[in-house]
């Protein structure tokens, strides 16, 4: 077995050396395919695959072309993709034939460029072992028969060891392979005892190995991240793993085959069919794989259940985001187009009308500019591309500077902003401009949605871990159903009123990203008709942390 494994390793390493340069230079796959085909001839009863650095098959030996483009999920392949050679012996659950799996990273110029993956059958090796076992069993049986025959001929002095051997043989027949016969002589009876002991040892080893392989397969099946159901040719459930129970309870099993229609058609098909079903809070992708056992020719269907709930949610969010961006841009563009057409159709002749129209065009253009700027910032924050200017920031000076920027907006509604600075507040490490953007967004919203002569309170307190800033107003408030989505992009409680006030729908989403980028947290409490309270927590960081964050 060791020689067999070493031969596979050597051939795989030799193949890796030949294809490394081609993978590095992105040569034509025909060249790699030819090398694989040439080396495959030296691998007896083996499949050869070349994987890219993502574990996807890009070249195979002859007869395995169906696996091109698929991802190899075995742990040995995963370890090789990560740079560590690995090997394992697994039995095919359908045929029972054991295979030796060996995966080795392909390295060129000290950089991994792919993986050589070899699957070699141990059928011949196991056949040799079976032949030896059969030979031993046949020889042992013949020896037992001869011993029984001679027992009637020899004296009573040898009858006792024969009875002992017979007794131990009966125990072995019942499944007790740990028995051992005491060898008291080197004659024929002693030799027979040795044969029995050897037989028991080999049987014990073989059965232990089979039990270990069975346990491994059961462990893998029980811990799969997908649900697995197996049905026989009559459509009866013959096996399922725990995750299948969780994803598709017993009362839902009847709907499995209702979703795939003709059971017999899928049973006789050679292709994998898929069907997506949606439950109350889950989206499941069912993969129907027909199979046929090599031993009893009993066909069946394996159903692999993938939970794609999160993927569907992300897809819904993506569609919603694209729709919102399209809508936000279409509205001002339509307005600009309408006023431009009006100017072209004679509006320019009236100075008063043209100036009014041009002002509207300027306002709508500015609105689109603000939207694009906010989108770009949100995108940079998402992909960690935003430049942060870290420095020591005094909350008092930052808040006073912010209030001066919203003074015109506040005074236009004759509102009161109550803020009493505390000289004992510590400084924090942060980006002055981005933090000011957060406070301007929230305070401006409080001014917008608070009636004239309303009150806005701003408190800054120190906590165990940093600073807590509370901004509270007595405005119109936010309905409870809208609170969980208030920080989503383009989400507005009152869409018509928000657009009328010039909002882009991105302010709170960007504010949340900026606060979290500082290692802080932002939350909101509100009651419709009573008011809204935003809480922002910011940590106090040392100079060393600030330096690391700047990097």
Short mmCIF file of C-alpha atoms in Angstrom, two decimals:
data_model
loop_
_atom_site.label_atom_id
_atom_site.label_comp_id
_atom_site.label_asym_id
_atom_site.label_seq_id
_atom_site.Cartn_x
_atom_site.Cartn_y
_atom_site.Cartn_z
CA UNK A 1 0.00 0.00 0.00
CA UNK A 2 2.86 2.37 0.87
CA UNK A 3 4.54 1.65 -2.49
CA UNK A 4 1.24 2.28 -4.26
CA UNK A 5 0.74 5.61 -2.48
CA UNK A 6 4.35 6.67 -3.09
CA UNK A 7 3.99 5.88 -6.77
CA UNK A 8 0.87 8.05 -7.03
CA UNK A 9 2.60 10.87 -5.16
CA UNK A 10 5.68 10.70 -7.39
CA UNK A 11 3.68 10.68 -10.61
CA UNK A 12 1.47 13.54 -9.36
CA UNK A 13 4.53 15.59 -8.39
CA UNK A 14 6.12 14.93 -11.77
CA UNK A 15 2.94 16.06 -13.51
CA UNK A 16 2.85 19.18 -11.30
CA UNK A 17 6.40 20.05 -12.34
CA UNK A 18 5.51 19.74 -16.04
CA UNK A 19 2.30 21.83 -15.91
CA UNK A 20 3.47 24.48 -13.41
CA UNK A 21 4.96 26.74 -16.04
CA UNK A 22 1.90 26.37 -18.30
CA UNK A 23 -0.47 27.32 -15.47
CA UNK A 24 1.76 30.28 -14.56
CA UNK A 25 1.81 31.51 -18.17
CA UNK A 26 -1.92 30.80 -18.70
CA UNK A 27 -1.08 28.56 -21.64
CA UNK A 28 -3.75 27.04 -23.82
CA UNK A 29 -5.67 24.28 -22.06
CA UNK A 30 -4.89 21.96 -24.98
CA UNK A 31 -1.26 21.85 -23.85
CA UNK A 32 -2.24 21.03 -20.27
CA UNK A 33 -4.83 18.50 -21.48
CA UNK A 34 -2.17 16.73 -23.55
CA UNK A 35 0.22 16.55 -20.58
CA UNK A 36 -2.60 15.18 -18.41
CA UNK A 37 -3.49 12.63 -21.10
CA UNK A 38 0.15 11.50 -21.37
CA UNK A 39 0.59 11.12 -17.63
CA UNK A 40 -2.81 9.42 -17.21
CA UNK A 41 -1.43 6.41 -19.05
CA UNK A 42 1.03 5.82 -16.21
CA UNK A 43 -1.75 5.88 -13.63
CA UNK A 44 -3.51 2.51 -13.63
CA UNK A 45 -7.26 2.75 -12.90
CA UNK A 46 -6.88 6.45 -11.93
CA UNK A 47 -8.55 9.77 -12.67
CA UNK A 48 -6.38 12.86 -13.00
CA UNK A 49 -7.69 16.38 -12.50
CA UNK A 50 -6.00 19.77 -12.67
CA UNK A 51 -7.67 22.39 -10.46
CA UNK A 52 -7.21 26.14 -10.47
CA UNK A 53 -6.49 28.10 -7.28
CA UNK A 54 -10.22 28.14 -6.48
CA UNK A 55 -10.56 24.34 -6.59
CA UNK A 56 -12.39 24.33 -9.97
CA UNK A 57 -11.55 21.57 -12.47
CA UNK A 58 -9.86 22.98 -15.60
CA UNK A 59 -8.44 19.77 -17.08
CA UNK A 60 -9.13 16.04 -16.62
CA UNK A 61 -8.02 12.70 -17.86
CA UNK A 62 -9.97 11.00 -20.60
CA UNK A 63 -13.53 10.04 -19.66
CA UNK A 64 -13.93 12.61 -16.89
CA UNK A 65 -14.82 15.63 -19.08
CA UNK A 66 -18.20 15.95 -17.34
CA UNK A 67 -16.41 17.27 -14.26
CA UNK A 68 -14.87 20.24 -16.10
CA UNK A 69 -15.91 23.50 -14.45
CA UNK A 70 -17.10 21.83 -11.24
CA UNK A 71 -15.61 22.53 -7.84
CA UNK A 72 -13.94 19.66 -5.93
CA UNK A 73 -15.24 19.77 -2.36
CA UNK A 74 -13.16 17.05 -0.67
CA UNK A 75 -11.20 18.23 2.35
CA UNK A 76 -7.96 16.98 0.78
CA UNK A 77 -8.56 19.21 -2.26
CA UNK A 78 -9.44 22.14 -0.01
CA UNK A 79 -6.17 21.71 1.93
CA UNK A 80 -4.20 21.51 -1.31
CA UNK A 81 -5.86 24.72 -2.56
CA UNK A 82 -4.65 26.30 0.69
CA UNK A 83 -1.10 25.09 -0.05
CA UNK A 84 -0.81 21.81 1.88
CA UNK A 85 -0.63 18.37 0.16
CA UNK A 86 -3.15 15.92 1.55
CA UNK A 87 -4.40 12.42 0.89
CA UNK A 88 -7.21 10.17 2.06
CA UNK A 89 -8.72 6.78 1.35
CA UNK A 90 -12.51 6.71 0.95
CA UNK A 91 -14.92 4.05 -0.22
CA UNK A 92 -17.39 4.83 -2.96
CA UNK A 93 -20.78 4.74 -1.16
CA UNK A 94 -22.45 3.30 -4.24
CA UNK A 95 -19.94 0.71 -5.44
CA UNK A 96 -18.06 0.00 -2.21
CA UNK A 97 -14.75 0.25 -4.07
CA UNK A 98 -12.07 2.10 -2.13
CA UNK A 99 -10.19 4.94 -3.80
CA UNK A 100 -6.98 6.75 -2.90
CA UNK A 101 -7.39 10.54 -3.19
CA UNK A 102 -4.20 12.62 -3.43
CA UNK A 103 -4.09 16.41 -3.88
CA UNK A 104 -0.88 18.41 -4.24
CA UNK A 105 -0.44 22.17 -4.82
CA UNK A 106 1.29 23.21 -8.05
CA UNK A 107 3.89 25.88 -7.32
CA UNK A 108 5.83 28.01 -9.78
CA UNK A 109 8.23 30.80 -8.79
CA UNK A 110 7.20 30.33 -5.14
CA UNK A 111 3.55 31.01 -6.01
CA UNK A 112 0.77 28.47 -6.08
CA UNK A 113 -0.83 28.30 -9.53
CA UNK A 114 -3.10 25.29 -9.20
CA UNK A 115 -3.62 21.80 -7.76
CA UNK A 116 -2.93 18.30 -9.10
CA UNK A 117 -5.71 15.97 -7.93
CA UNK A 118 -5.48 12.19 -8.48
CA UNK A 119 -8.16 9.61 -7.68
CA UNK A 120 -6.76 6.07 -7.97
CA UNK A 121 -8.76 2.90 -7.44
CA UNK A 122 -7.65 0.38 -4.80
CA UNK A 123 -9.80 -2.30 -6.37
CA UNK A 124 -6.85 -4.49 -7.41
CA UNK A 125 -5.18 -4.14 -4.02
CA UNK A 126 -8.39 -4.98 -2.19
CA UNK A 127 -9.00 -7.85 -4.59
CA UNK A 128 -5.61 -9.30 -3.67
CA UNK A 129 -6.52 -9.03 0.01
CA UNK A 130 -9.87 -10.73 -0.61
CA UNK A 131 -8.14 -13.51 -2.52
CA UNK A 132 -5.75 -14.08 0.38
CA UNK A 133 -8.64 -14.14 2.86
CA UNK A 134 -10.55 -16.63 0.73
CA UNK A 135 -7.45 -18.75 0.46
CA UNK A 136 -6.98 -18.71 4.20
CA UNK A 137 -10.64 -19.44 4.84
CA UNK A 138 -10.58 -22.33 2.37
CA UNK A 139 -7.38 -23.70 3.84
CA UNK A 140 -8.71 -23.33 7.37
CA UNK A 141 -11.93 -25.11 6.50
CA UNK A 142 -9.99 -27.95 4.90
CA UNK A 143 -7.77 -28.14 7.96
CA UNK A 144 -10.81 -28.28 10.26
CA UNK A 145 -12.35 -31.11 8.24
CA UNK A 146 -9.08 -33.00 8.25
CA UNK A 147 -8.67 -32.43 11.96
CA UNK A 148 -12.17 -33.74 12.64
CA UNK A 149 -11.44 -36.80 10.55
CA UNK A 150 -8.12 -37.45 12.27
CA UNK A 151 -9.77 -36.87 15.65
CA UNK A 152 -11.51 -40.19 15.32
CA UNK A 153 -8.21 -41.87 14.66
CA UNK A 154 -5.80 -40.35 17.12
CA UNK A 155 -5.66 -41.04 20.79
CA UNK A 156 -7.63 -39.21 23.42
CA UNK A 157 -4.56 -37.16 24.30
CA UNK A 158 -5.12 -34.86 21.39
CA UNK A 159 -8.93 -34.66 21.67
CA UNK A 160 -8.86 -31.86 24.23
CA UNK A 161 -6.93 -29.31 22.12
CA UNK A 162 -9.19 -30.15 19.20
CA UNK A 163 -12.25 -29.45 21.32
CA UNK A 164 -10.68 -26.17 22.41
CA UNK A 165 -10.08 -25.18 18.80
CA UNK A 166 -13.65 -26.12 17.92
CA UNK A 167 -15.01 -24.04 20.78
CA UNK A 168 -13.00 -20.97 19.75
CA UNK A 169 -14.07 -21.42 16.15
CA UNK A 170 -17.72 -21.37 17.26
CA UNK A 171 -17.12 -18.10 19.09
CA UNK A 172 -15.56 -16.62 15.97
CA UNK A 173 -18.57 -17.77 13.96
CA UNK A 174 -20.77 -15.77 16.38
CA UNK A 175 -18.77 -12.63 15.78
CA UNK A 176 -16.22 -12.75 18.60
CA UNK A 177 -12.96 -12.18 16.75
CA UNK A 178 -10.91 -11.40 19.86
CA UNK A 179 -10.56 -15.04 20.84
CA UNK A 180 -7.07 -16.54 20.86
CA UNK A 181 -6.06 -20.17 20.92
CA UNK A 182 -3.22 -21.16 23.23
CA UNK A 183 -0.51 -22.88 21.21
CA UNK A 184 1.02 -25.70 23.23
CA UNK A 185 2.90 -27.57 20.48
CA UNK A 186 4.46 -27.11 17.10
CA UNK A 187 2.74 -30.06 15.48
CA UNK A 188 -0.19 -29.98 13.12
CA UNK A 189 -2.57 -28.92 15.88
CA UNK A 190 -0.26 -26.07 16.83
CA UNK A 191 -0.06 -24.96 13.23
CA UNK A 192 -3.83 -25.05 13.00
CA UNK A 193 -4.08 -22.88 16.10
CA UNK A 194 -1.73 -20.34 14.53
CA UNK A 195 -3.89 -20.26 11.43
CA UNK A 196 -6.97 -19.60 13.51
CA UNK A 197 -5.27 -16.85 15.46
CA UNK A 198 -4.08 -15.25 12.22
CA UNK A 199 -7.56 -15.55 10.72
CA UNK A 200 -9.14 -13.93 13.78
CA UNK A 201 -6.63 -11.10 13.67
CA UNK A 202 -7.24 -10.42 9.99
CA UNK A 203 -11.01 -10.56 10.36
CA UNK A 204 -10.86 -8.24 13.35
CA UNK A 205 -8.72 -5.78 11.40
CA UNK A 206 -10.92 -5.93 8.29
CA UNK A 207 -14.19 -5.52 10.19
CA UNK A 208 -12.68 -2.67 12.22
CA UNK A 209 -11.62 -0.95 9.02
CA UNK A 210 -15.08 -1.37 7.49
CA UNK A 211 -16.67 -0.04 10.66
CA UNK A 212 -14.31 2.94 10.61
CA UNK A 213 -15.16 3.70 7.00
CA UNK A 214 -18.86 3.44 7.79
CA UNK A 215 -18.48 5.78 10.77
CA UNK A 216 -16.62 8.29 8.62
CA UNK A 217 -19.32 8.26 5.99
CA UNK A 218 -22.04 8.63 8.60
CA UNK A 219 -20.14 11.48 10.25
CA UNK A 220 -19.72 13.27 6.93
CA UNK A 221 -23.38 12.80 6.10
CA UNK A 222 -24.54 13.95 9.53
CA UNK A 223 -22.39 17.09 9.37
CA UNK A 224 -23.02 18.17 5.81
CA UNK A 225 -24.07 21.80 5.43
CA UNK A 226 -26.81 20.63 3.05
CA UNK A 227 -29.81 18.45 3.72
CA UNK A 228 -29.78 14.99 2.11
CA UNK A 229 -32.77 12.72 1.43
CA UNK A 230 -32.59 9.30 -0.27
CA UNK A 231 -35.60 7.60 -1.88
CA UNK A 232 -35.87 4.11 -3.34
CA UNK A 233 -37.43 3.35 -6.69
CA UNK A 234 -40.90 3.28 -5.08
CA UNK A 235 -40.51 6.82 -3.79
CA UNK A 236 -40.14 5.67 -0.19
CA UNK A 237 -37.76 7.59 2.07
CA UNK A 238 -34.83 5.35 3.03
CA UNK A 239 -32.41 7.86 4.55
CA UNK A 240 -32.14 11.47 5.66
CA UNK A 241 -29.65 13.52 7.67
CA UNK A 242 -30.56 15.85 10.58
CA UNK A 243 -30.29 19.02 8.49
CA UNK A 244 -32.87 17.65 6.06
CA UNK A 245 -35.31 17.36 8.98
CA UNK A 246 -34.62 20.97 9.90
CA UNK A 247 -34.92 22.34 6.37
CA UNK A 248 -37.74 20.09 5.19
CA UNK A 249 -39.81 18.59 8.07
CA UNK A 250 -41.72 15.35 7.66
CA UNK A 251 -44.98 17.12 6.91
CA UNK A 252 -43.30 18.85 3.95
CA UNK A 253 -41.84 15.69 2.36
CA UNK A 254 -44.98 15.07 0.38
CA UNK A 255 -44.40 18.34 -1.44
CA UNK A 256 -40.93 17.29 -2.59
CA UNK A 257 -42.11 15.05 -5.40
CA UNK A 258 -45.09 17.25 -6.14
CA UNK A 259 -42.54 19.92 -7.04
CA UNK A 260 -40.56 17.66 -9.39
CA UNK A 261 -43.56 16.10 -11.13
CA UNK A 262 -42.82 12.76 -12.78
CA UNK A 263 -40.81 10.61 -10.34
CA UNK A 264 -40.11 7.94 -12.92
CA UNK A 265 -38.78 10.45 -15.43
CA UNK A 266 -36.22 11.75 -12.96
CA UNK A 267 -35.40 8.20 -11.81
CA UNK A 268 -34.45 7.17 -15.34
CA UNK A 269 -32.70 10.43 -16.17
CA UNK A 270 -28.92 10.71 -16.20
CA UNK A 271 -28.94 14.42 -15.48
CA UNK A 272 -29.38 16.38 -12.26
CA UNK A 273 -32.61 18.36 -12.09
CA UNK A 274 -33.26 21.28 -9.76
CA UNK A 275 -36.31 22.98 -8.29
CA UNK A 276 -36.60 25.96 -5.96
CA UNK A 277 -39.33 26.06 -3.34
CA UNK A 278 -40.18 28.86 -0.93
CA UNK A 279 -41.57 28.37 2.54
CA UNK A 280 -42.63 30.98 5.09
CA UNK A 281 -39.14 32.22 5.93
CA UNK A 282 -36.89 30.01 3.79
CA UNK A 283 -35.90 29.57 0.16
CA UNK A 284 -34.68 26.07 -0.67
CA UNK A 285 -32.99 24.74 -3.81
CA UNK A 286 -33.66 21.02 -4.34
CA UNK A 287 -31.18 19.04 -6.47
CA UNK A 288 -32.51 15.66 -7.64
CA UNK A 289 -29.74 13.16 -8.41
CA UNK A 290 -30.75 9.71 -9.77
CA UNK A 291 -28.49 6.86 -8.72
CA UNK A 292 -28.13 3.12 -9.31
CA UNK A 293 -26.25 0.73 -7.06
CA UNK A 294 -23.72 -1.51 -8.78
CA UNK A 295 -24.47 -4.43 -6.46
CA UNK A 296 -28.25 -4.89 -6.53
CA UNK A 297 -29.15 -2.64 -9.46
CA UNK A 298 -31.79 -0.96 -7.29
CA UNK A 299 -32.27 2.62 -8.56
CA UNK A 300 -33.28 5.59 -6.45
CA UNK A 301 -33.09 9.35 -6.10
CA UNK A 302 -30.95 11.47 -3.78
CA UNK A 303 -32.32 14.92 -2.99
CA UNK A 304 -29.74 17.50 -1.89
CA UNK A 305 -31.34 20.50 -0.18
CA UNK A 306 -29.47 23.83 -0.30
CA UNK A 307 -30.66 26.65 1.94
CA UNK A 308 -30.44 29.72 -0.32
CA UNK A 309 -32.47 32.02 1.94
CA UNK A 310 -29.64 34.50 2.50
CA UNK A 311 -28.72 34.49 -1.17
CA UNK A 312 -32.30 35.30 -2.13
CA UNK A 313 -32.44 38.08 0.46
CA UNK A 314 -29.26 39.61 -0.95
CA UNK A 315 -30.67 39.34 -4.46
CA UNK A 316 -33.89 41.08 -3.34
CA UNK A 317 -31.83 43.84 -1.72
CA UNK A 318 -29.79 44.23 -4.90
CA UNK A 319 -32.92 44.52 -7.05
CA UNK A 320 -34.45 46.97 -4.61
CA UNK A 321 -31.26 49.05 -4.56
CA UNK A 322 -31.07 49.22 -8.38
CA UNK A 323 -34.76 50.16 -8.55
CA UNK A 324 -34.32 52.89 -5.95
CA UNK A 325 -31.27 54.38 -7.67
CA UNK A 326 -33.08 54.32 -11.01
CA UNK A 327 -36.12 56.00 -9.50
CA UNK A 328 -34.07 58.63 -7.65
CA UNK A 329 -32.22 59.58 -10.84
CA UNK A 330 -35.22 59.36 -13.15
CA UNK A 331 -37.29 61.89 -11.18
CA UNK A 332 -34.86 64.85 -11.38
CA UNK A 333 -33.79 63.91 -14.92
CA UNK A 334 -37.43 63.96 -16.05
CA UNK A 335 -37.88 67.33 -14.40
CA UNK A 336 -34.72 68.76 -16.03
CA UNK A 337 -35.75 67.38 -19.42
CA UNK A 338 -39.21 68.93 -19.13
CA UNK A 339 -37.89 72.39 -18.23
CA UNK A 340 -35.20 72.25 -20.94
CA UNK A 341 -37.87 71.41 -23.52
CA UNK A 342 -39.99 74.29 -22.21
CA UNK A 343 -37.03 76.67 -22.61
CA UNK A 344 -36.37 75.38 -26.11
CA UNK A 345 -40.01 75.89 -27.05
CA UNK A 346 -40.02 79.61 -26.31
CA UNK A 347 -39.39 79.89 -22.59
CA UNK A 348 -36.09 81.70 -23.17
CA UNK A 349 -37.92 84.71 -24.57
CA UNK A 350 -39.47 85.45 -21.18
CA UNK A 351 -36.63 86.39 -18.84
CA UNK A 352 -38.65 85.85 -15.66
CA UNK A 353 -39.83 82.41 -16.73
CA UNK A 354 -36.41 81.37 -18.04
CA UNK A 355 -34.70 82.39 -14.80
CA UNK A 356 -37.28 80.43 -12.82
CA UNK A 357 -36.85 77.37 -15.04
CA UNK A 358 -33.07 77.58 -14.88
CA UNK A 359 -33.25 77.76 -11.09
CA UNK A 360 -35.33 74.57 -11.05
CA UNK A 361 -32.82 72.89 -13.39
CA UNK A 362 -29.98 73.97 -11.12
CA UNK A 363 -31.81 72.64 -8.02
CA UNK A 364 -32.53 69.30 -9.66
CA UNK A 365 -28.94 69.04 -10.93
CA UNK A 366 -27.65 69.78 -7.44
CA UNK A 367 -29.97 67.10 -6.09
CA UNK A 368 -28.48 64.55 -8.53
CA UNK A 369 -24.95 65.66 -7.62
CA UNK A 370 -25.72 65.11 -3.91
CA UNK A 371 -27.18 61.69 -4.71
CA UNK A 372 -24.14 60.62 -6.74
CA UNK A 373 -21.75 61.89 -4.05
CA UNK A 374 -23.63 59.99 -1.36
CA UNK A 375 -23.67 56.84 -3.51
CA UNK A 376 -19.93 57.08 -4.12
CA UNK A 377 -19.21 57.55 -0.41
CA UNK A 378 -21.48 54.66 0.53
CA UNK A 379 -19.72 52.46 -2.04
CA UNK A 380 -16.26 53.47 -0.81
CA UNK A 381 -17.28 52.70 2.76
CA UNK A 382 -18.65 49.31 1.71
CA UNK A 383 -15.42 48.31 -0.04
CA UNK A 384 -13.07 49.89 2.55
CA UNK A 385 -11.79 52.38 -0.05
CA UNK A 386 -12.66 55.57 1.85
CA UNK A 387 -9.72 57.69 3.03
CA UNK A 388 -9.88 58.32 6.77
CA UNK A 389 -8.14 61.35 8.27
CA UNK A 390 -7.58 60.19 11.83
CA UNK A 391 -6.85 62.80 14.45
CA UNK A 392 -7.69 63.79 18.03
CA UNK A 393 -11.21 65.18 18.02
CA UNK A 394 -12.79 67.24 20.81
CA UNK A 395 -16.50 66.48 20.91
CA UNK A 396 -17.39 69.94 22.27
CA UNK A 397 -15.63 71.83 19.47
CA UNK A 398 -16.97 69.38 16.88
CA UNK A 399 -20.55 69.78 18.12
CA UNK A 400 -20.32 73.59 18.32
CA UNK A 401 -18.94 73.74 14.77
CA UNK A 402 -21.75 71.45 13.59
CA UNK A 403 -24.44 73.59 15.23
CA UNK A 404 -23.08 76.68 13.50
CA UNK A 405 -23.55 74.96 10.14
CA UNK A 406 -27.24 74.18 10.82
CA UNK A 407 -27.98 77.57 12.42
CA UNK A 408 -29.69 78.98 9.34
CA UNK A 409 -31.89 75.90 9.04
CA UNK A 410 -32.76 76.04 12.76
CA UNK A 411 -33.48 79.77 12.86
CA UNK A 412 -35.79 79.52 9.84
CA UNK A 413 -38.14 77.39 11.99
CA UNK A 414 -37.45 79.27 15.25
CA UNK A 415 -36.49 76.05 17.04
CA UNK A 416 -34.45 75.64 20.21
CA UNK A 417 -31.36 73.41 20.34
CA UNK A 418 -30.31 72.72 23.92
CA UNK A 419 -26.66 71.76 24.19
CA UNK A 420 -24.47 72.41 27.23
CA UNK A 421 -20.81 71.59 26.59
CA UNK A 422 -18.78 69.82 29.26
CA UNK A 423 -15.13 70.84 29.47
CA UNK A 424 -14.27 67.53 31.18
CA UNK A 425 -15.11 65.43 28.13
CA UNK A 426 -12.13 63.43 26.81
CA UNK A 427 -11.01 63.66 23.20
CA UNK A 428 -11.55 60.74 20.86
CA UNK A 429 -9.67 59.45 17.83
CA UNK A 430 -11.70 59.98 14.69
CA UNK A 431 -12.21 61.62 11.31
CA UNK A 432 -13.44 65.17 11.99
CA UNK A 433 -15.21 65.70 8.66
CA UNK A 434 -16.99 62.35 8.62
CA UNK A 435 -18.15 62.64 12.24
CA UNK A 436 -19.44 66.12 11.49
CA UNK A 437 -21.32 64.69 8.49
CA UNK A 438 -23.01 62.19 10.85
CA UNK A 439 -24.13 64.90 13.30
CA UNK A 440 -25.26 67.26 10.51
CA UNK A 441 -27.37 64.43 8.99
CA UNK A 442 -29.09 63.60 12.27
CA UNK A 443 -29.56 67.17 13.55
CA UNK A 444 -30.80 68.32 10.12
CA UNK A 445 -33.35 65.49 10.15
CA UNK A 446 -34.48 66.54 13.62
CA UNK A 447 -34.95 70.12 12.40
CA UNK A 448 -36.79 68.97 9.25
CA UNK A 449 -39.24 66.72 11.05
CA UNK A 450 -39.85 68.94 14.09
CA UNK A 451 -42.53 71.62 13.97
CA UNK A 452 -41.59 75.31 14.20
CA UNK A 453 -40.62 76.43 17.73
CA UNK A 454 -39.89 72.81 18.62
CA UNK A 455 -37.08 71.62 20.90
CA UNK A 456 -33.99 69.55 20.17
CA UNK A 457 -31.80 68.26 23.02
CA UNK A 458 -28.19 67.17 22.61
CA UNK A 459 -26.39 65.41 25.48
CA UNK A 460 -22.84 64.08 25.59
CA UNK A 461 -21.87 61.70 28.41
CA UNK A 462 -18.83 59.58 29.16
CA UNK A 463 -19.25 55.81 29.53
CA UNK A 464 -16.98 52.96 30.56
CA UNK A 465 -15.91 52.34 26.97
CA UNK A 466 -16.17 55.80 25.40
CA UNK A 467 -18.63 58.63 24.74
CA UNK A 468 -22.42 58.53 24.34
CA UNK A 469 -24.06 61.29 22.22
CA UNK A 470 -27.86 61.56 22.45
CA UNK A 471 -29.85 63.71 19.98
CA UNK A 472 -33.55 63.94 20.89
CA UNK A 473 -36.38 65.95 19.34
CA UNK A 474 -40.10 66.34 19.90
CA UNK A 475 -40.97 66.03 16.22
CA UNK A 476 -43.41 63.87 14.30
CA UNK A 477 -41.62 60.61 15.25
CA UNK A 478 -41.22 57.37 13.30
CA UNK A 479 -43.81 54.57 13.12
CA UNK A 480 -42.74 51.38 14.91
CA UNK A 481 -43.01 49.31 11.73
CA UNK A 482 -40.43 51.52 10.01
CA UNK A 483 -37.81 51.58 12.79
CA UNK A 484 -36.03 48.30 11.83
CA UNK A 485 -35.38 49.63 8.30
CA UNK A 486 -34.53 53.25 9.09
CA UNK A 487 -30.80 52.75 8.34
CA UNK A 488 -31.35 51.04 4.97
CA UNK A 489 -30.30 52.82 1.79
CA UNK A 490 -33.13 54.84 0.17
CA UNK A 491 -35.61 53.83 2.85
CA UNK A 492 -37.96 56.67 3.70
CA UNK A 493 -40.88 56.73 6.10
CA UNK A 494 -42.71 59.40 4.10
CA UNK A 495 -41.22 59.20 0.61
CA UNK A 496 -43.04 62.18 -0.89
CA UNK A 497 -42.21 64.48 2.00
CA UNK A 498 -38.57 63.32 2.17
CA UNK A 499 -37.97 64.08 -1.50
CA UNK A 500 -39.72 67.43 -1.17
CA UNK A 501 -37.27 68.34 1.60
CA UNK A 502 -34.28 67.45 -0.59
CA UNK A 503 -33.18 64.21 1.04
CA UNK A 504 -31.35 61.50 -0.93
CA UNK A 505 -32.37 58.62 1.34
CA UNK A 506 -28.73 57.77 2.04
CA UNK A 507 -27.93 60.03 4.99
CA UNK A 508 -28.71 57.63 7.82
CA UNK A 509 -27.20 54.65 5.96
CA UNK A 510 -23.92 56.57 5.50
CA UNK A 511 -24.06 57.77 9.11
CA UNK A 512 -24.31 54.17 10.32
CA UNK A 513 -21.34 53.14 8.13
CA UNK A 514 -19.22 56.03 9.43
CA UNK A 515 -20.04 55.34 13.09
CA UNK A 516 -19.30 51.64 12.68
CA UNK A 517 -16.08 52.56 10.84
CA UNK A 518 -15.06 54.33 14.09
CA UNK A 519 -15.80 51.14 16.04
CA UNK A 520 -18.99 52.67 17.46
CA UNK A 521 -22.70 52.02 17.32
CA UNK A 522 -25.81 54.01 16.39
CA UNK A 523 -29.40 53.23 17.39
CA UNK A 524 -32.78 54.97 17.30
CA UNK A 525 -35.84 55.10 19.54
CA UNK A 526 -39.02 56.81 18.42
CA UNK A 527 -42.73 57.09 19.02
CA UNK A 528 -45.04 58.50 16.41
CA UNK A 529 -46.31 61.95 17.39
CA UNK A 530 -43.95 62.17 20.39
CA UNK A 531 -40.42 62.43 18.99
CA UNK A 532 -37.22 60.62 18.06
CA UNK A 533 -34.00 59.89 19.95
CA UNK A 534 -30.72 58.86 18.30
CA UNK A 535 -27.94 57.35 20.42
CA UNK A 536 -24.36 57.27 19.14
CA UNK A 537 -21.53 55.58 21.04
CA UNK A 538 -17.91 56.24 20.06
CA UNK A 539 -14.88 54.53 21.64
CA UNK A 540 -11.85 56.37 22.98
CA UNK A 541 -8.75 55.00 21.27
CA UNK A 542 -5.09 55.36 22.15
CA UNK A 543 -2.51 56.83 19.76
CA UNK A 544 -1.22 53.35 18.94
CA UNK A 545 -4.67 52.22 17.82
CA UNK A 546 -5.08 55.34 15.75
CA UNK A 547 -1.80 54.63 14.00
CA UNK A 548 -2.84 51.08 13.20
CA UNK A 549 -6.20 52.24 11.88
CA UNK A 550 -4.53 54.81 9.62
CA UNK A 551 -2.50 52.04 8.06
#
